[in-house]
Coordinates of N, CA and C and ligand atoms in Angstrom, one line a residue:
M1 N -6.5 16.7 7.6 CA -5.2 16.5 8.2 C -4.4 15.4 7.6
R2 N -5.1 14.6 6.8 CA -4.4 13.5 6.1 C -3.8 13.9 4.8
R3 N -2.5 13.4 4.5 CA -1.9 13.7 3.2 C -2.2 12.6 2.3
F4 N -2.3 12.8 1.0 CA -2.4 11.7 0.1 C -1.1 10.9 0.0
L5 N -1.2 9.6 -0.2 CA 0.0 8.8 -0.5 C -0.3 8.1 -1.8
I6 N 0.6 8.4 -2.8 CA 0.5 7.7 -4.1 C 1.7 6.7 -4.1
A7 N 1.4 5.5 -4.1 CA 2.4 4.4 -4.0 C 2.4 3.5 -5.2
G8 N 3.5 3.3 -5.8 CA 3.6 2.4 -6.9 C 4.0 1.0 -6.5
N9 N 3.2 0.0 -6.8 CA 3.6 -1.4 -6.5 C 4.1 -2.0 -7.8
W10 N 5.4 -2.2 -7.9 CA 5.9 -2.6 -9.2 C 5.7 -4.1 -9.4
K11 N 5.4 -4.8 -8.3 CA 5.3 -6.3 -8.4 C 6.6 -6.9 -8.9
M12 N 6.5 -8.0 -9.6 CA 7.8 -8.6 -10.1 C 8.2 -8.1 -11.5
N13 N 8.4 -6.8 -11.5 CA 8.8 -6.1 -12.7 C 9.9 -5.2 -12.4
C14 N 10.8 -5.0 -13.4 CA 11.9 -4.0 -13.3 C 13.1 -4.5 -12.4
G15 N 14.0 -5.2 -13.0 CA 15.3 -5.4 -12.4 C 16.0 -4.1 -12.4
P16 N 17.3 -4.1 -11.9 CA 18.0 -2.8 -11.8 C 18.1 -1.9 -13.0
Y17 N 18.3 -2.6 -14.2 CA 18.4 -1.7 -15.4 C 17.1 -1.1 -15.8
D18 N 16.0 -1.9 -15.8 CA 14.7 -1.3 -16.1 C 14.3 -0.3 -15.1
A19 N 14.7 -0.6 -13.8 CA 14.3 0.3 -12.7 C 14.9 1.7 -13.0
A20 N 16.2 1.7 -13.4 CA 17.0 2.9 -13.6 C 16.2 3.7 -14.7
E21 N 15.8 3.0 -15.8 CA 15.1 3.7 -16.9 C 13.8 4.4 -16.4
L22 N 13.1 3.6 -15.7 CA 11.8 4.1 -15.2 C 11.9 5.2 -14.3
L23 N 12.9 5.1 -13.4 CA 13.1 6.2 -12.4 C 13.7 7.4 -13.0
E24 N 14.5 7.3 -14.1 CA 15.0 8.4 -14.8 C 13.8 9.2 -15.3
G25 N 12.9 8.5 -16.0 CA 11.7 9.1 -16.5 C 10.8 9.8 -15.4
L26 N 10.7 9.1 -14.3 CA 9.9 9.7 -13.2 C 10.6 10.9 -12.6
K27 N 11.9 10.9 -12.5 CA 12.6 12.0 -12.0 C 12.5 13.3 -12.9
E28 N 12.5 13.0 -14.2 CA 12.3 14.1 -15.1 C 11.0 14.8 -14.9
K29 N 10.0 14.0 -14.6 CA 8.6 14.6 -14.6 C 8.3 15.0 -13.2
K30 N 8.8 14.4 -12.1 CA 8.3 14.6 -10.8 C 9.3 14.5 -9.7
A31 N 10.4 15.2 -9.9 CA 11.4 15.2 -8.8 C 10.9 15.9 -7.5
E32 N 10.1 16.9 -7.8 CA 9.5 17.6 -6.6 C 8.0 17.4 -6.6
V33 N 7.5 17.2 -5.4 CA 6.0 16.9 -5.2 C 5.5 17.9 -4.2
D34 N 4.2 18.3 -4.5 CA 3.5 19.2 -3.5 C 3.5 18.6 -2.1
E35 N 3.5 19.5 -1.1 CA 3.6 19.0 0.2 C 2.4 18.3 0.8
N36 N 1.3 18.3 0.0 CA 0.1 17.6 0.5 C 0.1 16.1 0.0
V37 N 1.2 15.8 -0.7 CA 1.2 14.4 -1.3 C 2.6 13.7 -1.0
D38 N 2.5 12.5 -0.5 CA 3.7 11.6 -0.4 C 3.7 10.7 -1.6
V39 N 4.9 10.5 -2.1 CA 5.0 9.6 -3.3 C 6.0 8.5 -2.9
L40 N 5.7 7.3 -3.3 CA 6.5 6.1 -3.0 C 6.6 5.1 -4.1
V41 N 7.7 4.5 -4.3 CA 7.8 3.4 -5.3 C 8.3 2.2 -4.5
C42 N 7.7 1.0 -4.9 CA 8.0 -0.2 -4.2 C 8.5 -1.2 -5.3
P43 N 9.8 -1.2 -5.5 CA 10.4 -2.1 -6.5 C 10.6 -3.5 -5.9
P44 N 11.0 -4.5 -6.8 CA 11.4 -5.7 -6.2 C 12.7 -5.5 -5.4
F45 N 13.0 -6.5 -4.5 CA 14.1 -6.3 -3.6 C 15.4 -5.9 -4.3
V46 N 15.7 -6.6 -5.4 CA 17.0 -6.4 -6.1 C 17.1 -5.0 -6.7
S47 N 16.1 -4.3 -6.8 CA 16.1 -2.9 -7.4 C 16.0 -1.8 -6.4
I48 N 15.9 -2.2 -5.1 CA 15.7 -1.2 -4.0 C 17.0 -0.3 -3.9
G49 N 18.1 -0.9 -4.0 CA 19.4 -0.1 -3.8 C 19.5 0.9 -5.0
M50 N 19.2 0.5 -6.2 CA 19.2 1.4 -7.3 C 18.2 2.5 -7.1
A51 N 17.0 2.2 -6.7 CA 16.0 3.2 -6.5 C 16.4 4.2 -5.4
V52 N 16.9 3.7 -4.3 CA 17.3 4.6 -3.2 C 18.4 5.6 -3.7
N53 N 19.4 5.1 -4.5 CA 20.4 5.9 -5.0 C 19.9 6.9 -6.0
Y54 N 19.0 6.5 -6.9 CA 18.5 7.4 -7.9 C 17.6 8.5 -7.3
L55 N 16.9 8.2 -6.3 CA 15.9 9.1 -5.8 C 16.3 9.9 -4.6
H56 N 17.6 9.8 -4.2 CA 18.0 10.4 -2.9 C 17.8 12.0 -2.9
D57 N 17.9 12.5 -4.2 CA 17.7 14.0 -4.2 C 16.3 14.4 -4.7
T58 N 15.4 13.6 -4.5 CA 14.0 13.9 -4.9 C 13.0 13.7 -3.7
D59 N 11.7 14.0 -3.9 CA 10.8 13.9 -2.9 C 10.2 12.5 -2.9
I60 N 10.7 11.6 -3.7 CA 10.1 10.3 -3.9 C 10.7 9.3 -2.9
Q61 N 9.9 8.5 -2.2 CA 10.4 7.6 -1.2 C 10.4 6.1 -1.8
V62 N 11.1 5.2 -1.1 CA 11.2 3.9 -1.6 C 10.7 2.9 -0.5
G63 N 10.0 1.9 -0.9 CA 9.5 0.8 0.0 C 9.7 -0.5 -0.6
A64 N 9.5 -1.6 0.2 CA 9.6 -2.9 -0.2 C 8.2 -3.5 -0.4
Q65 N 8.2 -4.7 -1.0 CA 6.9 -5.4 -1.3 C 6.5 -6.5 -0.3
N66 N 7.4 -6.8 0.7 CA 7.2 -7.8 1.6 C 8.4 -7.8 2.6
L67 N 8.2 -8.4 3.8 CA 9.3 -8.7 4.7 C 9.0 -9.9 5.5
H68 N 10.1 -10.6 6.0 CA 9.9 -11.7 6.8 C 9.7 -11.3 8.3
F69 N 8.9 -12.1 9.0 CA 8.7 -11.7 10.4 C 9.7 -12.1 11.4
E70 N 10.7 -12.9 10.9 CA 11.8 -13.2 11.9 C 12.9 -12.2 11.6
E71 N 13.8 -12.1 12.6 CA 14.8 -11.1 12.6 C 16.0 -11.5 11.6
N72 N 16.4 -12.7 11.7 CA 17.4 -13.3 10.7 C 17.5 -14.8 10.9
G73 N 18.3 -15.5 10.2 CA 18.5 -16.9 10.4 C 18.3 -17.7 9.2
A74 N 18.0 -19.0 9.4 CA 17.9 -20.0 8.3 C 16.6 -19.9 7.6
Y75 N 16.4 -18.9 6.8 CA 15.1 -18.7 6.0 C 15.5 -18.3 4.6
T76 N 16.0 -19.4 3.9 CA 16.5 -19.1 2.5 C 15.5 -18.4 1.7
G77 N 16.0 -17.3 1.0 CA 15.2 -16.6 0.1 C 14.4 -15.5 0.7
E78 N 14.5 -15.3 2.1 CA 13.7 -14.3 2.7 C 14.5 -13.0 3.0
V79 N 13.8 -11.9 3.3 CA 14.5 -10.7 3.6 C 13.8 -10.1 4.8
S80 N 14.7 -9.6 5.8 CA 14.1 -9.2 7.1 C 13.8 -7.7 7.1
G81 N 13.1 -7.3 8.1 CA 12.7 -5.9 8.3 C 14.0 -5.0 8.5
S82 N 15.0 -5.5 9.3 CA 16.2 -4.7 9.5 C 16.9 -4.5 8.2
M83 N 16.9 -5.5 7.3 CA 17.7 -5.4 6.1 C 17.0 -4.3 5.2
I84 N 15.7 -4.4 5.2 CA 14.9 -3.4 4.4 C 15.1 -2.0 4.9
A85 N 15.0 -1.8 6.2 CA 15.2 -0.5 6.8 C 16.7 0.0 6.4
E86 N 17.6 -0.9 6.6 CA 19.0 -0.5 6.3 C 19.3 -0.2 4.9
S87 N 18.4 -0.7 4.0 CA 18.6 -0.4 2.6 C 18.0 1.0 2.2
G88 N 17.3 1.6 3.1 CA 16.9 3.0 2.9 C 15.4 3.1 2.6
C89 N 14.6 2.0 2.9 CA 13.2 2.0 2.7 C 12.5 2.6 4.0
N90 N 11.3 3.2 3.8 CA 10.6 3.6 5.0 C 9.1 3.0 4.9
Y91 N 8.8 2.3 3.9 CA 7.5 1.6 3.9 C 7.7 0.2 3.5
V92 N 6.7 -0.7 3.7 CA 6.7 -2.0 3.2 C 5.2 -2.5 3.0
I93 N 5.0 -3.0 1.8 CA 3.6 -3.6 1.5 C 3.5 -4.9 2.2
I94 N 2.4 -5.2 2.8 CA 2.2 -6.4 3.5 C 0.8 -7.0 3.2
G95 N 0.8 -8.4 2.9 CA -0.5 -9.1 2.7 C -1.2 -8.7 1.4
H96 N -0.5 -8.4 0.4 CA -1.1 -8.1 -0.9 C -1.9 -9.4 -1.3
S97 N -3.0 -9.3 -2.0 CA -3.8 -10.5 -2.3 C -3.0 -11.5 -3.1
E98 N -2.0 -11.0 -3.9 CA -1.2 -12.0 -4.6 C -0.4 -12.8 -3.7
R99 N 0.1 -12.3 -2.6 CA 0.8 -13.0 -1.6 C -0.1 -14.0 -0.8
R100 N -1.3 -13.5 -0.6 CA -2.3 -14.4 0.1 C -2.6 -15.6 -0.8
Q101 N -2.8 -15.3 -2.1 CA -3.3 -16.3 -3.0 C -2.1 -17.3 -3.4
Y102 N -0.9 -16.8 -3.7 CA 0.1 -17.7 -4.2 C 1.2 -18.1 -3.2
F103 N 1.3 -17.4 -2.1 CA 2.4 -17.7 -1.2 C 1.9 -18.0 0.2
G104 N 0.7 -18.3 0.4 CA 0.2 -18.8 1.7 C 0.1 -17.8 2.8
E105 N 0.1 -16.5 2.4 CA 0.0 -15.4 3.4 C -1.4 -15.5 4.1
T106 N -1.4 -15.4 5.4 CA -2.7 -15.5 6.2 C -2.8 -14.2 7.0
D107 N -4.0 -14.1 7.6 CA -4.2 -12.9 8.5 C -3.2 -13.0 9.6
T108 N -2.8 -14.2 10.1 CA -1.8 -14.3 11.2 C -0.5 -13.8 10.8
T109 N 0.0 -14.2 9.6 CA 1.3 -13.8 9.1 C 1.3 -12.3 8.8
V110 N 0.2 -11.8 8.3 CA 0.1 -10.4 8.0 C 0.3 -9.6 9.3
N111 N -0.3 -10.1 10.4 CA -0.2 -9.4 11.7 C 1.3 -9.5 12.1
K112 N 1.9 -10.7 12.0 CA 3.3 -10.8 12.5 C 4.2 -9.9 11.7
R113 N 4.0 -9.8 10.4 CA 4.9 -9.0 9.5 C 4.7 -7.5 9.8
S114 N 3.4 -7.2 10.1 CA 3.1 -5.7 10.5 C 3.9 -5.3 11.7
H115 N 3.9 -6.2 12.7 CA 4.6 -5.9 14.0 C 6.1 -5.7 13.7
K116 N 6.6 -6.6 12.9 CA 8.0 -6.6 12.6 C 8.4 -5.3 11.8
A117 N 7.5 -4.9 10.9 CA 7.7 -3.7 10.1 C 7.8 -2.5 11.1
L118 N 6.8 -2.4 12.0 CA 6.8 -1.3 12.9 C 8.0 -1.2 13.8
E119 N 8.4 -2.4 14.2 CA 9.6 -2.5 15.1 C 10.8 -1.8 14.4
H120 N 10.9 -1.9 13.1 CA 12.0 -1.4 12.3 C 11.7 0.0 11.7
K121 N 10.6 0.6 12.2 CA 10.2 2.0 11.8 C 9.9 2.0 10.3
L122 N 9.4 0.9 9.8 CA 8.9 0.8 8.4 C 7.3 0.9 8.5
A123 N 6.7 1.8 7.8 CA 5.3 1.9 7.8 C 4.7 0.8 7.0
P124 N 3.9 -0.1 7.6 CA 3.3 -1.2 6.8 C 2.1 -0.7 6.0
I125 N 2.1 -1.1 4.8 CA 0.9 -0.8 3.9 C 0.1 -2.1 3.9
I126 N -0.9 -2.3 4.7 CA -1.5 -3.6 4.9 C -2.7 -3.7 3.9
C127 N -2.6 -4.7 3.1 CA -3.6 -4.9 2.0 C -4.8 -5.8 2.5
V128 N -6.0 -5.3 2.2 CA -7.2 -6.1 2.5 C -8.1 -6.0 1.3
G129 N -9.1 -7.0 1.2 CA -10.0 -6.9 0.0 C -10.6 -8.2 -0.2
E130 N -11.8 -8.1 -0.9 CA -12.6 -9.3 -1.1 C -12.5 -9.8 -2.6
S131 N -12.9 -11.1 -2.8 CA -13.0 -11.6 -4.1 C -14.4 -11.3 -4.7
L132 N -14.5 -11.5 -6.0 CA -15.8 -11.2 -6.6 C -16.9 -12.1 -5.9
D133 N -16.7 -13.4 -5.7 CA -17.7 -14.3 -5.1 C -18.0 -13.7 -3.7
Q134 N -17.1 -13.3 -3.0 CA -17.4 -12.8 -1.6 C -18.2 -11.5 -1.7
R135 N -18.0 -10.7 -2.7 CA -18.8 -9.5 -2.8 C -20.2 -9.9 -3.2
K136 N -20.3 -10.8 -4.2 CA -21.6 -11.2 -4.7 C -22.4 -11.9 -3.6
S137 N -21.8 -12.6 -2.7 CA -22.6 -13.2 -1.6 C -22.8 -12.3 -0.4
G138 N -22.3 -11.1 -0.5 CA -22.6 -10.1 0.5 C -21.8 -10.1 1.8
E139 N -20.7 -10.9 1.7 CA -19.9 -11.1 2.9 C -18.7 -10.1 2.9
H140 N -18.6 -9.2 1.9 CA -17.4 -8.4 1.8 C -17.1 -7.5 3.0
Y141 N -18.2 -6.9 3.6 CA -18.0 -6.0 4.7 C -17.4 -6.8 5.9
D142 N -18.0 -7.9 6.2 CA -17.5 -8.7 7.4 C -16.1 -9.2 7.1
L143 N -15.9 -9.7 5.9 CA -14.5 -10.2 5.6 C -13.5 -9.1 5.8
V144 N -13.7 -8.0 5.2 CA -12.7 -6.9 5.3 C -12.5 -6.5 6.8
K145 N -13.6 -6.4 7.5 CA -13.6 -6.1 9.0 C -12.7 -7.1 9.7
N146 N -12.9 -8.4 9.4 CA -12.0 -9.4 10.0 C -10.6 -9.3 9.6
Q147 N -10.3 -9.0 8.3 CA -8.9 -8.9 7.9 C -8.2 -7.7 8.6
V148 N -9.0 -6.6 8.7 CA -8.4 -5.4 9.3 C -8.1 -5.7 10.8
T149 N -9.1 -6.3 11.5 CA -9.0 -6.6 12.9 C -7.9 -7.5 13.2
A150 N -7.7 -8.6 12.4 CA -6.7 -9.5 12.6 C -5.3 -8.9 12.3
A151 N -5.2 -8.1 11.2 CA -3.9 -7.5 10.9 C -3.4 -6.5 12.0
L152 N -4.4 -5.9 12.7 CA -4.0 -4.9 13.7 C -3.9 -5.4 15.1
F153 N -4.1 -6.8 15.2 CA -4.1 -7.4 16.5 C -2.8 -7.0 17.3
D154 N -3.0 -6.4 18.5 CA -1.9 -6.1 19.4 C -1.0 -4.9 18.9
I155 N -1.5 -4.2 17.9 CA -0.7 -3.0 17.5 C -1.1 -1.9 18.4
S156 N -0.1 -1.2 19.0 CA -0.4 -0.2 20.1 C -1.1 1.0 19.5
K157 N -1.6 1.8 20.4 CA -2.3 3.1 19.9 C -1.3 4.1 19.4
E158 N 0.0 3.9 19.7 CA 1.0 4.8 19.2 C 1.4 4.3 17.8
D159 N 1.7 3.0 17.7 CA 2.1 2.4 16.4 C 1.1 2.5 15.3
I160 N -0.2 2.4 15.7 CA -1.2 2.4 14.6 C -1.2 3.6 13.7
L161 N -0.6 4.7 14.3 CA -0.6 6.0 13.5 C 0.4 5.9 12.4
D162 N 1.3 4.9 12.3 CA 2.2 4.7 11.2 C 1.6 3.7 10.2
V163 N 0.5 3.1 10.5 CA 0.0 2.0 9.6 C -0.8 2.7 8.5
V164 N -0.7 2.1 7.3 CA -1.5 2.5 6.2 C -2.3 1.2 5.8
I165 N -3.6 1.4 5.5 CA -4.4 0.3 5.0 C -4.6 0.5 3.5
A166 N -4.5 -0.5 2.7 CA -4.9 -0.4 1.3 C -6.0 -1.4 1.0
Y167 N -7.1 -0.8 0.6 CA -8.3 -1.6 0.2 C -8.1 -2.0 -1.3
E168 N -7.9 -3.3 -1.6 CA -7.7 -3.7 -2.9 C -8.7 -4.9 -3.2
P169 N -9.9 -4.5 -3.8 CA -10.8 -5.6 -4.2 C -10.1 -6.5 -5.2
I170 N -10.1 -7.8 -4.9 CA -9.3 -8.7 -5.7 C -9.8 -8.7 -7.1
W171 N -11.1 -8.5 -7.3 CA -11.7 -8.6 -8.6 C -11.3 -7.4 -9.4
A172 N -10.6 -6.4 -8.9 CA -10.2 -5.2 -9.6 C -8.7 -5.2 -9.8
I173 N -8.0 -6.4 -9.5 CA -6.6 -6.4 -9.6 C -6.2 -7.1 -10.9
G174 N -5.5 -6.4 -11.8 CA -5.0 -7.0 -13.0 C -6.1 -7.4 -13.9
T175 N -7.3 -6.9 -13.7 CA -8.5 -7.3 -14.5 C -8.9 -6.2 -15.4
G176 N -8.4 -5.0 -15.1 CA -8.9 -3.8 -15.9 C -10.2 -3.3 -15.2
E177 N -10.8 -4.1 -14.4 CA -12.0 -3.6 -13.6 C -11.6 -2.7 -12.5
T178 N -12.4 -1.7 -12.2 CA -12.1 -0.8 -11.0 C -13.3 -0.8 -10.2
A179 N -13.2 -0.6 -8.9 CA -14.4 -0.4 -8.1 C -14.9 1.0 -8.5
S180 N -16.2 1.2 -8.4 CA -16.7 2.6 -8.7 C -16.2 3.5 -7.5
P181 N -16.2 4.8 -7.8 CA -15.9 5.7 -6.6 C -16.8 5.4 -5.4
E182 N -18.0 5.1 -5.7 CA -19.0 4.9 -4.6 C -18.6 3.6 -3.8
Q183 N -18.3 2.6 -4.6 CA -18.0 1.3 -3.9 C -16.7 1.5 -3.1
A184 N -15.7 2.2 -3.7 CA -14.5 2.5 -2.9 C -14.8 3.3 -1.6
Q185 N -15.6 4.3 -1.8 CA -15.9 5.2 -0.6 C -16.6 4.4 0.5
E186 N -17.6 3.6 0.1 CA -18.3 2.8 1.1 C -17.4 1.9 1.9
M187 N -16.5 1.2 1.2 CA -15.6 0.3 1.9 C -14.5 1.1 2.7
H188 N -14.1 2.2 2.2 CA -13.1 3.0 3.0 C -13.7 3.5 4.2
E189 N -14.9 4.0 4.1 CA -15.7 4.5 5.3 C -15.8 3.3 6.3
H190 N -16.2 2.2 5.8 CA -16.3 1.0 6.7 C -15.0 0.7 7.4
I191 N -13.9 0.7 6.7 CA -12.6 0.4 7.3 C -12.3 1.4 8.3
R192 N -12.6 2.7 8.0 CA -12.3 3.7 9.0 C -13.1 3.5 10.3
K193 N -14.4 3.1 10.1 CA -15.2 2.8 11.3 C -14.7 1.6 12.1
V194 N -14.2 0.6 11.4 CA -13.6 -0.6 12.1 C -12.4 -0.1 12.9
I195 N -11.6 0.7 12.3 CA -10.4 1.2 13.1 C -10.8 2.1 14.2
G196 N -11.9 2.9 14.0 CA -12.5 3.7 15.1 C -12.9 2.9 16.2
G197 N -13.5 1.8 15.9 CA -14.0 0.9 17.0 C -12.9 0.2 17.8
L198 N -11.8 -0.1 17.0 CA -10.6 -0.7 17.7 C -9.8 0.2 18.5
Y199 N -9.7 1.5 18.0 CA -8.9 2.5 18.7 C -9.8 3.7 19.1
S200 N -9.9 4.7 18.3 CA -10.8 5.8 18.6 C -11.1 6.5 17.3
E201 N -12.1 7.3 17.3 CA -12.5 8.0 16.1 C -11.4 9.0 15.6
D202 N -10.7 9.6 16.6 CA -9.7 10.5 16.3 C -8.5 9.8 15.6
T203 N -8.2 8.6 16.1 CA -7.1 7.8 15.5 C -7.5 7.4 14.1
A204 N -8.8 6.9 13.9 CA -9.3 6.5 12.6 C -9.2 7.6 11.6
D205 N -9.4 8.9 12.0 CA -9.4 10.0 11.2 C -8.0 10.3 10.7
R206 N -7.0 9.8 11.4 CA -5.6 10.1 11.0 C -4.9 9.0 10.2
I207 N -5.6 7.9 9.9 CA -5.0 6.8 9.2 C -5.3 6.9 7.7
N208 N -4.2 6.7 6.9 CA -4.3 6.7 5.5 C -4.9 5.4 5.0
I209 N -6.0 5.5 4.2 CA -6.6 4.3 3.6 C -6.5 4.5 2.0
L210 N -5.7 3.7 1.4 CA -5.4 3.8 0.0 C -6.4 2.9 -0.8
Y211 N -6.7 3.3 -2.0 CA -7.4 2.4 -2.9 C -6.4 1.8 -3.8
G212 N -6.5 0.5 -4.0 CA -5.7 -0.3 -5.0 C -6.5 -1.2 -5.9
G213 N -6.2 -1.3 -7.1 CA -7.0 -2.2 -8.0 C -7.2 -1.4 -9.3
S214 N -6.2 -1.4 -10.2 CA -6.4 -0.8 -11.5 C -6.6 0.7 -11.4
M215 N -6.0 1.4 -10.4 CA -6.1 2.9 -10.4 C -5.2 3.4 -11.6
K216 N -5.7 4.3 -12.4 CA -4.9 4.8 -13.5 C -5.3 6.3 -13.7
P217 N -4.6 7.0 -14.6 CA -5.0 8.4 -14.8 C -6.5 8.6 -15.1
A218 N -7.1 7.7 -15.8 CA -8.4 7.9 -16.3 C -9.5 7.8 -15.1
N219 N -9.1 7.1 -14.0 CA -10.1 7.0 -12.9 C -9.6 7.6 -11.6
A220 N -8.3 8.1 -11.6 CA -7.8 8.5 -10.3 C -8.5 9.8 -9.8
K221 N -8.9 10.7 -10.6 CA -9.5 11.9 -10.1 C -10.8 11.6 -9.3
E222 N -11.7 10.8 -9.9 CA -12.9 10.4 -9.2 C -12.7 9.7 -7.9
L223 N -11.7 8.7 -8.0 CA -11.5 7.9 -6.8 C -10.9 8.8 -5.7
L224 N -9.9 9.6 -6.1 CA -9.2 10.4 -5.1 C -10.1 11.6 -4.5
S225 N -11.2 11.8 -5.2 CA -12.0 12.9 -4.6 C -13.0 12.4 -3.6
Q226 N -13.0 11.1 -3.3 CA -13.9 10.5 -2.3 C -13.3 10.9 -0.9
P227 N -14.2 11.2 0.0 CA -13.6 11.8 1.3 C -12.7 10.8 2.1
D228 N -13.0 9.5 1.9 CA -12.2 8.5 2.7 C -11.1 7.8 1.9
V229 N -10.9 8.3 0.7 CA -9.8 7.7 -0.2 C -8.6 8.6 -0.1
D230 N -7.5 8.1 0.5 CA -6.4 9.0 0.8 C -5.2 8.7 0.0
G231 N -5.4 8.1 -1.2 CA -4.3 7.9 -2.1 C -4.5 6.5 -2.8
G232 N -3.5 6.1 -3.5 CA -3.6 4.9 -4.2 C -2.4 4.0 -4.1
L233 N -2.7 2.7 -4.2 CA -1.6 1.7 -4.3 C -1.7 1.2 -5.8
I234 N -0.8 1.6 -6.6 CA -1.0 1.5 -8.0 C -0.1 0.4 -8.7
G235 N -0.7 -0.5 -9.4 CA 0.0 -1.6 -10.0 C 0.5 -1.1 -11.4
G236 N -0.1 -1.6 -12.5 CA 0.3 -1.4 -13.8 C 0.7 0.0 -14.2
A237 N -0.1 1.0 -13.8 CA 0.2 2.4 -14.2 C 1.4 2.9 -13.5
S238 N 1.9 2.3 -12.5 CA 3.2 2.8 -11.8 C 4.4 2.4 -12.6
L239 N 4.2 1.5 -13.6 CA 5.4 1.1 -14.4 C 5.6 2.0 -15.6
D240 N 4.8 3.0 -15.7 CA 4.9 3.9 -16.8 C 5.1 5.3 -16.2
A241 N 6.2 5.9 -16.4 CA 6.6 7.2 -15.7 C 5.5 8.3 -16.0
E242 N 5.0 8.3 -17.2 CA 4.0 9.3 -17.6 C 2.7 9.1 -16.8
S243 N 2.2 7.9 -16.8 CA 0.9 7.6 -16.1 C 1.1 7.8 -14.6
F244 N 2.2 7.3 -14.0 CA 2.3 7.5 -12.6 C 2.4 9.0 -12.2
S245 N 3.2 9.7 -13.0 CA 3.3 11.1 -12.6 C 2.0 11.9 -12.9
E246 N 1.2 11.4 -13.8 CA -0.1 12.0 -14.0 C -1.0 11.8 -12.8
I247 N -0.9 10.6 -12.2 CA -1.7 10.3 -11.0 C -1.2 11.2 -9.9
I248 N 0.1 11.4 -9.7 CA 0.6 12.3 -8.7 C 0.1 13.7 -8.9
T249 N 0.1 14.1 -10.1 CA -0.4 15.5 -10.4 C -1.9 15.6 -10.0
I250 N -2.6 14.6 -10.3 CA -4.1 14.6 -9.9 C -4.2 14.7 -8.4
A251 N -3.4 14.0 -7.7 CA -3.5 14.1 -6.2 C -3.1 15.4 -5.7
E252 N -2.1 16.1 -6.4 CA -1.7 17.4 -6.0 C -2.8 18.5 -6.1
Ligands
3PY301 C1 -3.1 -3.3 -8.9 O1 -3.5 -2.2 -9.1 O2 -3.1 -4.2 -9.8 C2 -2.5 -3.7 -7.6 O3 -2.5 -4.8 -7.2 C3 -1.9 -2.7 -6.8 O4 -1.2 -3.2 -5.7

């Protein structure tokens, strides 16, 4: 009953001109997508307007890469949930490991941002995942359980159905390393059990859990064929129209 979600995280790449070029290529290859797959691109804030305009006549949706948890006010450089929703987005990435590592994002702010996203009918894509040291020391399951539990604190049983979790092992981000399909499946199953314990098994069965961390055409088929992998949050390969559309085709 879950549909695949193939989401591109452009990170700090593609201002409006480059975005237009990339989207042109994507539109040529994939303006229409099978109904079992949702497709999303998450450009930097300044390219969201361009993306929404370019993609309005396609099946491809647009999301943001972050939002602030306050409604508005004296927060120089920040962008609020209402602004993102008003710009035409319906998803927002929250708590990516790069934000946790470089911008002081914590489990508490991830939770606050997730609440704010839901308030504005933006589906939060909440990122969790362990470092290589944490995996080597065997604490990865507990760590991810704690991240998921903290991120979902006080999210209602209705709102949880709009939440997407992305498992992104930090050691597989921008390193060319990828979790093996078995490693991905084990962690996704674990995350689903954690959600089942917090809500119900039925709810857990309905939540999309994406894999992120160097997903590309060469490994997408194996990763997406795991029973608990419901799509991908794709970094580098989403910056190339050919590679991204190949991954979408694999999901279809
Ligand atoms: C990657 O694949 O590098 C990502 O971080 C996706 O979010």
